[in-house]
Amino acid sequence: MSSGELTDIQRFLSQASPFAELGDELLAMVSGNLQIIYRRRGSPIALDQRLYLVRSGAVELRNQDGTLIDQIGPGDGFGPRALVDHNGCDSAQCSEDSLLYLLADGLFEKLCELNKPFRRFFTVPHQSRIRLAVANRGDTLSLTAKVGSLLQRSPVTIDSSASIRSAAERMSEQRLSSMLVCDNGRLVGMFTDSDLRRRVVAAGLDTQQPVAAVMSPTPITVNADSFVFEAIVTMSQHNIHHIPVLDNSGQLAGLITTTDLIRAQRSQPVFLVGEVFKAQSRDKLAEIASAVPDLFARLVEADGRAGDISRLLTVVSDAITQRLLQLGEQQLGAAPVAYAWLGFGSQGREDQNISSDQDNALLLADNYCDEQHGDYFAQLTAFVCDGLDSCGYVYCPGGIMAMNSQWRMTASDWQRQFRRWINQPEPKAVMHTSIFFDLRVVAGAAELAQPLQQTILHGAAENRIFLAHLATNCLKHTPPLGFFRNLVVEGRGEHKDQLDLKHKGSIAITDLARLYALANRVSAINTSERLRDLADTGALNRKDVRNLLDANEFINTIRLQHQAQELARGQQPDNYVAPSTLSSLQRSHLKDAFHIIKRSQELIARNFLGGG
Amino acid sequence: MFSSKRLTLWNRARICKAKPIAKIYRSQLPLLTLRVDQAPLLAIDLEMTGLDAHRDHILSIGWVPINRGAIDTEGAQHWLIKTDREVGDSATIHGITDSQRATATDKKQVMGRFLNACRGRLLLFHHAPLDLAFIDRSCRIAFNSGFRPALIDTLAAERKRLARHTDSIGQGALRLAACRERYGLPSYSGHNALADALATAELFLAQVSADGDSPVSRYLL
């Protein structure tokens, strides 16, 4: 005897969230306790105390006053409000000929009792559901380890007034090759074996002198929250083997050495950046950069968080830019005037992905003189931009590159340029200039750009018209949630039936974070940091920020996974995903994420455009 | 028209000497005046070793009930039937191997359960004549009586409907999967008696969705 074997039904259920979580035994129970009905387009569906599941077709859900809440398709469930908090409705009607499954009386309650994920699906609202989805992914990626995690013992320190001799004694006692010099917990310098050799023994100095006289003052440091990866970059860049670690309050937290790093990070990306700074030619750099897609694929495969992967990719592209500038200066001679290499857009936001192009510019010190220095910088920037292109960061289609003379300006000219953008905004220009407001100094003299950053920070917040234009621009990219089956795919063109996750998803959140950051004088550039700072300053509700962060992480995770799959198939990675290639659970999380964006955009309209 | 069908069935019930079968006929009598969306039905499908009811055997049978316009999966059953013969080539079609047959049930026992399930229901097949020939044959052997209950054939209904709209019905247009596709029903795995019975039941719901208030007699074969 076998009353089971409703294999088609079980297979369908196992692909429909939340049933997918039930396991074979419960699935068999559900499949044997269903009623199946067929309703023609336009038929109302009588809601009793049971849960419905759409097997084929589509159903419109409405609330009490007849407003359309949702339109759902195969794999989606619905029921009366009294039964389910989420997906609850007051009336339902078929908008297509539909085959529907009805759970037998009491079965829904029983499943809720027996299975926690199932219960959570129906009782927890969108925002929390997507949070669970994001949080359930373990941070197993050693590459995203933070510097703080490498610190093993409390640092051995010595006062700056202590004698050189006592410092040397303690170093040999503790078998240390370096010692940190601290006054009241504040790092003031570092004293190493080589300092002892060069500045003390070789110079015949009295070892009763204070350490302060021979230490290296204000050493380069790294924050405990930085990626180990970033510490490696800093150390490679400055060719140092020890780096003190500070906590967020600026207090000394410890010291890490090259040995610590090699022990912790045997994986290739570490070497990749190490190699970048060792490369002696552009060709060598391009060869090293050709490993980036592979690195990306492995990061995605390891289920790294999307935000972390983008930051790591940015660390790589920053390093390549920095090395290209070093190589360029080696070839052309040192720069005649100080400059700052600016990264815009995704590089500025530390949000690069595998298909990012280059958006950069040069900011020159005001003593720059076109006749005298013009040629030099034209050559240097061409050297770097060409190099970036051959490393896979293709030329910017809009020409926003330091190699174009238009985008090489003195600090004062940049000031004027930004003031013009802010004070005389044109609706169209705002769209094209918004990426300039995601500005970060990638290499060179960072302090040169500070006055400009101040201008942006204060100028934008004071100009309501500029903000209104920016807000209008934010609302251009509405999330693809429509009446028909919720996820609206592209209707035509090359990407018919696919979702544009970049323009309809991530960019909407990026634009939103930029708008609120500029309006509230938040200096952060990275989207997540902007949102977090906005929550800290109270400009945005903390709950909304958490929801947006989760939505951003989820959309980008899907995006990166999609790109990794395309790379694996030898295709050019893009941002278009066909919903049919996603699991039912992913689809419902994606809908949740888009709901969150949609609500935030309504808030923008109210806050900046006076609409409702 | 429908009174004649009722009379025929009433006569069959009187003549039939096999009690379980006569009981089915009698239980069907009051159903013939119901609305089509209210009639209790049993959707059935068989898998056989071939097409000849005299030479070939039933390998498995699946059924699922329809009550007041809704399929009840709780009543779904699927049985593998013991045969002396080896399955041979048809195993590749039905996916039933000789070793699986070890778990099969004695045919008489299955037929008993089947006839019980039929009581109080109109029977529903896609292409009834073939399946019915095998059931009829089995009943003749087991009960010394033929089996001619009131039944609905989704294939015949579809042929009738298509004939109203088109001059010629294309080859394969009446196959179960093709019929389902016309109603936007999802594809199914097929070649399992229960899956096919369920697919037939769903097709029937779609067919009658346009005229649920017409009498069931309009659909009787």
Coordinates of N, CA, C and O in Angstrom, one line a residue, chain A residues 7-109:
Chain A
T7 N 4.7 12.6 -6.0 CA 6.1 13.1 -6.2 C 6.1 14.5 -6.8 O 6.9 15.3 -6.5
D8 N 5.2 14.7 -7.8 CA 5.1 16.0 -8.4 C 4.8 17.1 -7.4 O 5.4 18.2 -7.5
I9 N 3.8 16.8 -6.6 CA 3.5 17.8 -5.6 C 4.6 18.1 -4.6 O 4.9 19.2 -4.3
Q10 N 5.2 17.0 -4.2 CA 6.3 17.1 -3.2 C 7.5 17.9 -3.8 O 8.1 18.8 -3.2
R11 N 7.7 17.6 -5.1 CA 8.8 18.4 -5.7 C 8.5 19.9 -5.8 O 9.3 20.7 -5.5
F12 N 7.3 20.1 -6.1 CA 6.9 21.5 -6.2 C 7.0 22.2 -4.8 O 7.5 23.3 -4.7
L13 N 6.5 21.5 -3.8 CA 6.5 22.1 -2.5 C 8.0 22.4 -2.0 O 8.3 23.4 -1.4
S14 N 8.8 21.4 -2.4 CA 10.2 21.5 -1.9 C 10.9 22.7 -2.5 O 12.0 23.1 -2.1
Q15 N 10.3 23.3 -3.6 CA 11.0 24.5 -4.2 C 10.2 25.8 -3.8 O 10.6 26.8 -4.3
A16 N 9.2 25.6 -3.0 CA 8.4 26.8 -2.7 C 8.7 27.2 -1.2 O 8.5 26.4 -0.3
S17 N 9.3 28.4 -1.0 CA 9.5 28.8 0.3 C 8.1 29.0 0.9 O 7.2 29.5 0.1
P18 N 7.8 28.8 2.1 CA 8.6 28.2 3.2 C 8.6 26.7 3.3 O 9.2 26.2 4.2
F19 N 7.9 26.1 2.3 CA 7.8 24.6 2.4 C 9.2 23.9 2.2 O 9.4 22.8 2.7
A20 N 10.0 24.6 1.5 CA 11.4 24.1 1.2 C 12.1 23.7 2.5 O 13.0 22.8 2.5
E21 N 11.7 24.3 3.6 CA 12.5 24.1 4.8 C 11.9 22.9 5.6 O 12.4 22.5 6.7
L22 N 10.8 22.3 5.1 CA 10.1 21.3 5.9 C 10.8 20.0 6.1 O 10.6 19.3 7.1
G23 N 11.5 19.5 5.1 CA 12.1 18.2 5.2 C 11.1 17.1 4.6 O 9.9 17.4 4.6
D24 N 11.6 16.0 4.2 CA 10.9 15.0 3.4 C 9.6 14.5 4.1 O 8.5 14.4 3.5
E25 N 9.7 14.3 5.4 CA 8.6 13.7 6.1 C 7.4 14.6 6.2 O 6.3 14.2 5.9
L26 N 7.7 15.9 6.5 CA 6.6 16.8 6.6 C 6.1 17.1 5.2 O 4.9 17.4 5.0
L27 N 7.0 17.1 4.2 CA 6.5 17.4 2.8 C 5.5 16.3 2.4 O 4.5 16.6 1.7
A28 N 5.8 15.1 2.7 CA 4.9 14.0 2.4 C 3.6 14.2 3.1 O 2.5 13.9 2.5
M29 N 3.6 14.6 4.3 CA 2.4 14.9 5.0 C 1.6 16.0 4.4 O 0.4 15.8 4.2
V30 N 2.3 17.0 4.0 CA 1.5 18.2 3.3 C 0.9 17.7 2.0 O -0.2 17.9 1.7
S31 N 1.8 17.0 1.2 CA 1.3 16.6 -0.1 C 0.1 15.7 0.0 O -0.8 15.7 -0.9
G32 N -0.1 15.0 1.1 CA -1.2 14.1 1.2 C -2.4 14.7 2.0 O -3.3 14.0 2.3
N33 N -2.3 16.0 2.2 CA -3.4 16.7 2.9 C -3.7 18.0 2.2 O -3.9 19.0 2.9
L34 N -3.8 17.9 0.9 CA -4.1 19.1 0.2 C -5.5 19.0 -0.5 O -5.9 17.9 -0.9
Q35 N -6.1 20.1 -0.8 CA -7.2 20.2 -1.8 C -6.6 21.0 -2.9 O -5.9 22.0 -2.8
I36 N -7.0 20.5 -4.1 CA -6.5 21.2 -5.3 C -7.8 21.8 -6.1 O -8.7 21.0 -6.3
I37 N -7.7 23.1 -6.4 CA -8.9 23.7 -7.1 C -8.3 24.4 -8.3 O -7.2 24.8 -8.3
Y38 N -9.2 24.6 -9.2 CA -8.9 25.4 -10.4 C -9.8 26.5 -10.5 O -11.1 26.3 -10.4
R39 N -9.3 27.8 -10.7 CA -10.2 28.9 -10.8 C -9.9 29.7 -12.0 O -8.7 30.0 -12.3
R40 N -10.9 30.2 -12.7 CA -10.7 31.0 -13.9 C -10.3 32.4 -13.6 O -10.6 32.9 -12.5
R41 N -9.6 33.0 -14.5 CA -9.3 34.4 -14.4 C -10.5 35.2 -14.0 O -11.6 35.1 -14.5
G42 N -10.4 36.1 -13.0 CA -11.5 36.9 -12.5 C -12.3 36.3 -11.4 O -13.1 37.0 -10.8
S43 N -12.1 35.0 -11.1 CA -12.9 34.4 -10.0 C -12.4 34.9 -8.7 O -11.2 34.9 -8.4
P44 N -13.3 35.2 -7.8 CA -12.9 35.5 -6.4 C -12.6 34.2 -5.7 O -13.1 33.2 -6.1
I45 N -11.7 34.3 -4.7 CA -11.4 33.1 -4.0 C -11.9 33.3 -2.5 O -11.6 34.3 -1.9
A46 N -12.7 32.4 -2.1 CA -13.3 32.5 -0.8 C -12.2 32.2 0.3 O -11.6 31.2 0.2
L47 N -12.0 33.2 1.2 CA -11.0 32.9 2.2 C -11.6 32.4 3.4 O -12.5 32.9 4.0
D48 N -11.2 31.2 3.8 CA -11.6 30.7 5.1 C -10.3 30.6 6.0 O -9.4 31.4 5.8
Q49 N -10.3 29.8 6.9 CA -9.1 29.8 7.8 C -8.0 28.9 7.3 O -7.3 28.3 8.1
R50 N -7.8 28.8 6.0 CA -6.8 27.9 5.5 C -5.8 28.7 4.6 O -6.1 29.8 4.1
L51 N -4.6 28.1 4.4 CA -3.6 28.7 3.7 C -3.7 28.2 2.2 O -3.9 27.0 2.0
Y52 N -3.5 29.1 1.3 CA -3.5 28.8 -0.1 C -2.1 28.9 -0.7 O -1.3 29.6 -0.2
L53 N -1.9 28.1 -1.7 CA -0.6 28.1 -2.4 C -0.8 28.1 -3.9 O -1.6 27.3 -4.4
V54 N -0.2 29.0 -4.6 CA -0.5 29.1 -6.0 C 0.4 28.1 -6.7 O 1.7 28.1 -6.6
R55 N -0.2 27.1 -7.4 CA 0.6 26.1 -8.2 C 0.9 26.6 -9.6 O 2.0 26.5 -10.1
S56 N -0.1 27.2 -10.2 CA 0.1 27.9 -11.5 C -0.9 29.0 -11.6 O -1.9 29.0 -11.0
G57 N -0.5 30.0 -12.4 CA -1.4 31.2 -12.6 C -1.0 32.3 -11.7 O 0.2 32.4 -11.3
A58 N -1.9 33.2 -11.4 CA -1.6 34.4 -10.5 C -2.8 34.9 -9.8 O -3.9 34.7 -10.3
V59 N -2.6 35.4 -8.6 CA -3.7 35.8 -7.7 C -3.4 37.2 -7.2 O -2.3 37.6 -6.8
E60 N -4.4 38.1 -7.2 CA -4.3 39.4 -6.6 C -4.8 39.4 -5.2 O -5.9 38.9 -4.9
L61 N -4.1 40.0 -4.3 CA -4.5 40.1 -2.9 C -4.9 41.6 -2.6 O -4.2 42.5 -3.0
R62 N -6.0 41.8 -2.0 CA -6.5 43.1 -1.6 C -6.8 43.2 -0.1 O -7.1 42.3 0.5
N63 N -6.7 44.5 0.4 CA -7.0 44.7 1.8 C -8.5 45.1 1.9 O -9.2 45.2 0.9
Q64 N -8.9 45.5 3.1 CA -10.3 45.8 3.3 C -10.9 46.8 2.4 O -12.0 46.6 1.9
D65 N -10.2 47.9 2.1 CA -10.8 48.9 1.3 C -10.5 48.7 -0.2 O -10.7 49.6 -1.0
G66 N -10.1 47.5 -0.5 CA -10.0 47.1 -1.9 C -8.7 47.5 -2.6 O -8.5 47.2 -3.8
T67 N -7.7 48.0 -1.8 CA -6.4 48.4 -2.4 C -5.6 47.1 -2.6 O -5.6 46.2 -1.8
L68 N -5.0 47.1 -3.8 CA -4.2 45.9 -4.2 C -2.9 45.9 -3.3 O -2.2 46.9 -3.3
I69 N -2.7 44.8 -2.6 CA -1.5 44.7 -1.7 C -0.4 44.0 -2.5 O 0.7 44.4 -2.4
D70 N -0.8 43.0 -3.2 CA 0.2 42.2 -3.8 C -0.3 41.3 -4.9 O -1.5 41.1 -5.0
Q71 N 0.5 41.0 -5.9 CA 0.1 40.0 -6.9 C 1.1 38.9 -6.8 O 2.3 39.1 -6.9
I72 N 0.6 37.7 -6.6 CA 1.5 36.6 -6.4 C 1.4 35.5 -7.4 O 0.3 35.4 -8.1
G73 N 2.4 34.7 -7.6 CA 2.5 33.7 -8.6 C 2.8 32.3 -8.1 O 2.8 32.1 -6.9
P74 N 3.2 31.4 -8.9 CA 3.5 30.0 -8.5 C 4.5 30.0 -7.4 O 5.5 30.7 -7.4
G75 N 4.3 29.2 -6.4 CA 5.2 29.0 -5.3 C 4.9 30.0 -4.1 O 5.4 29.8 -3.1
D76 N 4.0 30.9 -4.4 CA 3.7 31.9 -3.3 C 2.4 31.5 -2.6 O 1.5 30.9 -3.2
G77 N 2.4 31.8 -1.3 CA 1.2 31.4 -0.5 C 0.4 32.7 -0.1 O 1.0 33.7 -0.1
F78 N -0.8 32.5 0.3 CA -1.6 33.6 0.9 C -2.7 33.0 1.8 O -3.0 31.8 1.7
G79 N -3.2 33.9 2.6 CA -4.3 33.4 3.5 C -4.9 34.6 4.1 O -4.5 35.7 3.9
P80 N -6.0 34.4 4.9 CA -6.6 35.5 5.5 C -5.7 36.1 6.6 O -4.9 35.5 7.1
R81 N -5.9 37.4 6.8 CA -5.1 38.2 7.7 C -5.1 37.5 9.1 O -4.0 37.6 9.8
A82 N -6.2 37.0 9.5 CA -6.3 36.4 10.8 C -5.3 35.2 10.9 O -4.9 34.9 12.0
L83 N -5.0 34.6 9.8 CA -4.2 33.4 9.9 C -2.7 33.7 9.8 O -1.8 33.2 10.5
V84 N -2.4 34.6 8.8 CA -0.9 34.9 8.6 C -0.7 36.4 8.7 O -1.5 37.2 8.0
D85 N 0.2 36.9 9.4 CA 0.5 38.3 9.5 C 1.0 38.8 8.2 O 0.5 39.8 7.7
H86 N 1.9 38.1 7.6 CA 2.5 38.5 6.4 C 1.7 37.7 5.3 O 1.3 36.6 5.5
N87 N 1.6 38.3 4.1 CA 0.8 37.7 3.0 C -0.6 37.5 3.4 O -1.3 36.7 2.9
G88 N -1.0 38.2 4.4 CA -2.4 38.2 4.8 C -3.2 39.2 4.0 O -2.7 40.2 3.6
C89 N -4.5 38.9 3.7 CA -5.2 39.8 2.9 C -6.7 39.7 3.3 O -7.1 38.8 4.1
D90 N -7.5 40.6 2.8 CA -9.0 40.5 3.1 C -9.8 39.9 1.9 O -10.8 39.4 2.1
S91 N -9.2 40.0 0.7 CA -9.9 39.4 -0.4 C -8.9 39.0 -1.4 O -7.8 39.6 -1.5
A92 N -9.2 37.9 -2.2 CA -8.3 37.5 -3.2 C -9.0 37.1 -4.5 O -10.2 36.7 -4.4
Q93 N -8.4 37.4 -5.6 CA -9.0 37.1 -6.9 C -8.0 36.6 -7.9 O -6.9 37.1 -7.9
C94 N -8.4 35.6 -8.7 CA -7.4 35.2 -9.7 C -7.3 36.2 -10.8 O -8.3 36.6 -11.4
S95 N -6.0 36.5 -11.1 CA -5.8 37.4 -12.3 C -5.4 36.6 -13.5 O -5.2 37.2 -14.6
E96 N -5.3 35.3 -13.3 CA -5.1 34.4 -14.4 C -5.8 33.1 -14.1 O -6.1 32.9 -12.9
D97 N -6.0 32.3 -15.1 CA -6.5 30.9 -14.7 C -5.5 30.3 -13.8 O -4.3 30.3 -14.2
S98 N -6.0 29.8 -12.7 CA -5.0 29.3 -11.7 C -5.3 28.0 -11.1 O -6.5 27.7 -10.9
L99 N -4.3 27.2 -10.8 CA -4.4 26.0 -10.1 C -3.9 26.3 -8.7 O -2.8 26.8 -8.5
L100 N -4.7 26.0 -7.7 CA -4.4 26.4 -6.3 C -4.4 25.2 -5.4 O -5.2 24.3 -5.5
Y101 N -3.4 25.2 -4.5 CA -3.4 24.1 -3.4 C -3.9 24.8 -2.1 O -3.5 25.9 -1.8
L102 N -4.8 24.1 -1.4 CA -5.3 24.5 -0.1 C -4.8 23.6 0.9 O -5.0 22.4 0.8
L103 N -4.2 24.1 2.0 CA -3.8 23.2 3.0 C -5.0 22.8 3.8 O -5.8 23.6 4.2
A104 N -5.1 21.5 4.1 CA -6.2 20.9 4.9 C -6.4 21.7 6.2 O -5.4 22.3 6.7
D105 N -7.6 21.8 6.7 CA -7.9 22.5 7.9 C -6.9 22.1 9.1 O -6.7 20.9 9.3
G106 N -6.3 23.1 9.7 CA -5.5 22.8 10.9 C -4.1 22.4 10.5 O -3.2 22.4 11.4
L107 N -3.8 22.2 9.2 CA -2.5 21.7 8.8 C -1.4 22.9 9.0 O -0.3 22.7 9.4
F108 N -1.9 24.1 8.6 CA -1.0 25.3 8.7 C -0.5 25.4 10.2 O 0.6 25.6 10.5
E109 N -1.5 25.3 11.1 CA -1.2 25.5 12.5 C -0.2 24.4 13.0 O 0.8 24.6 13.7

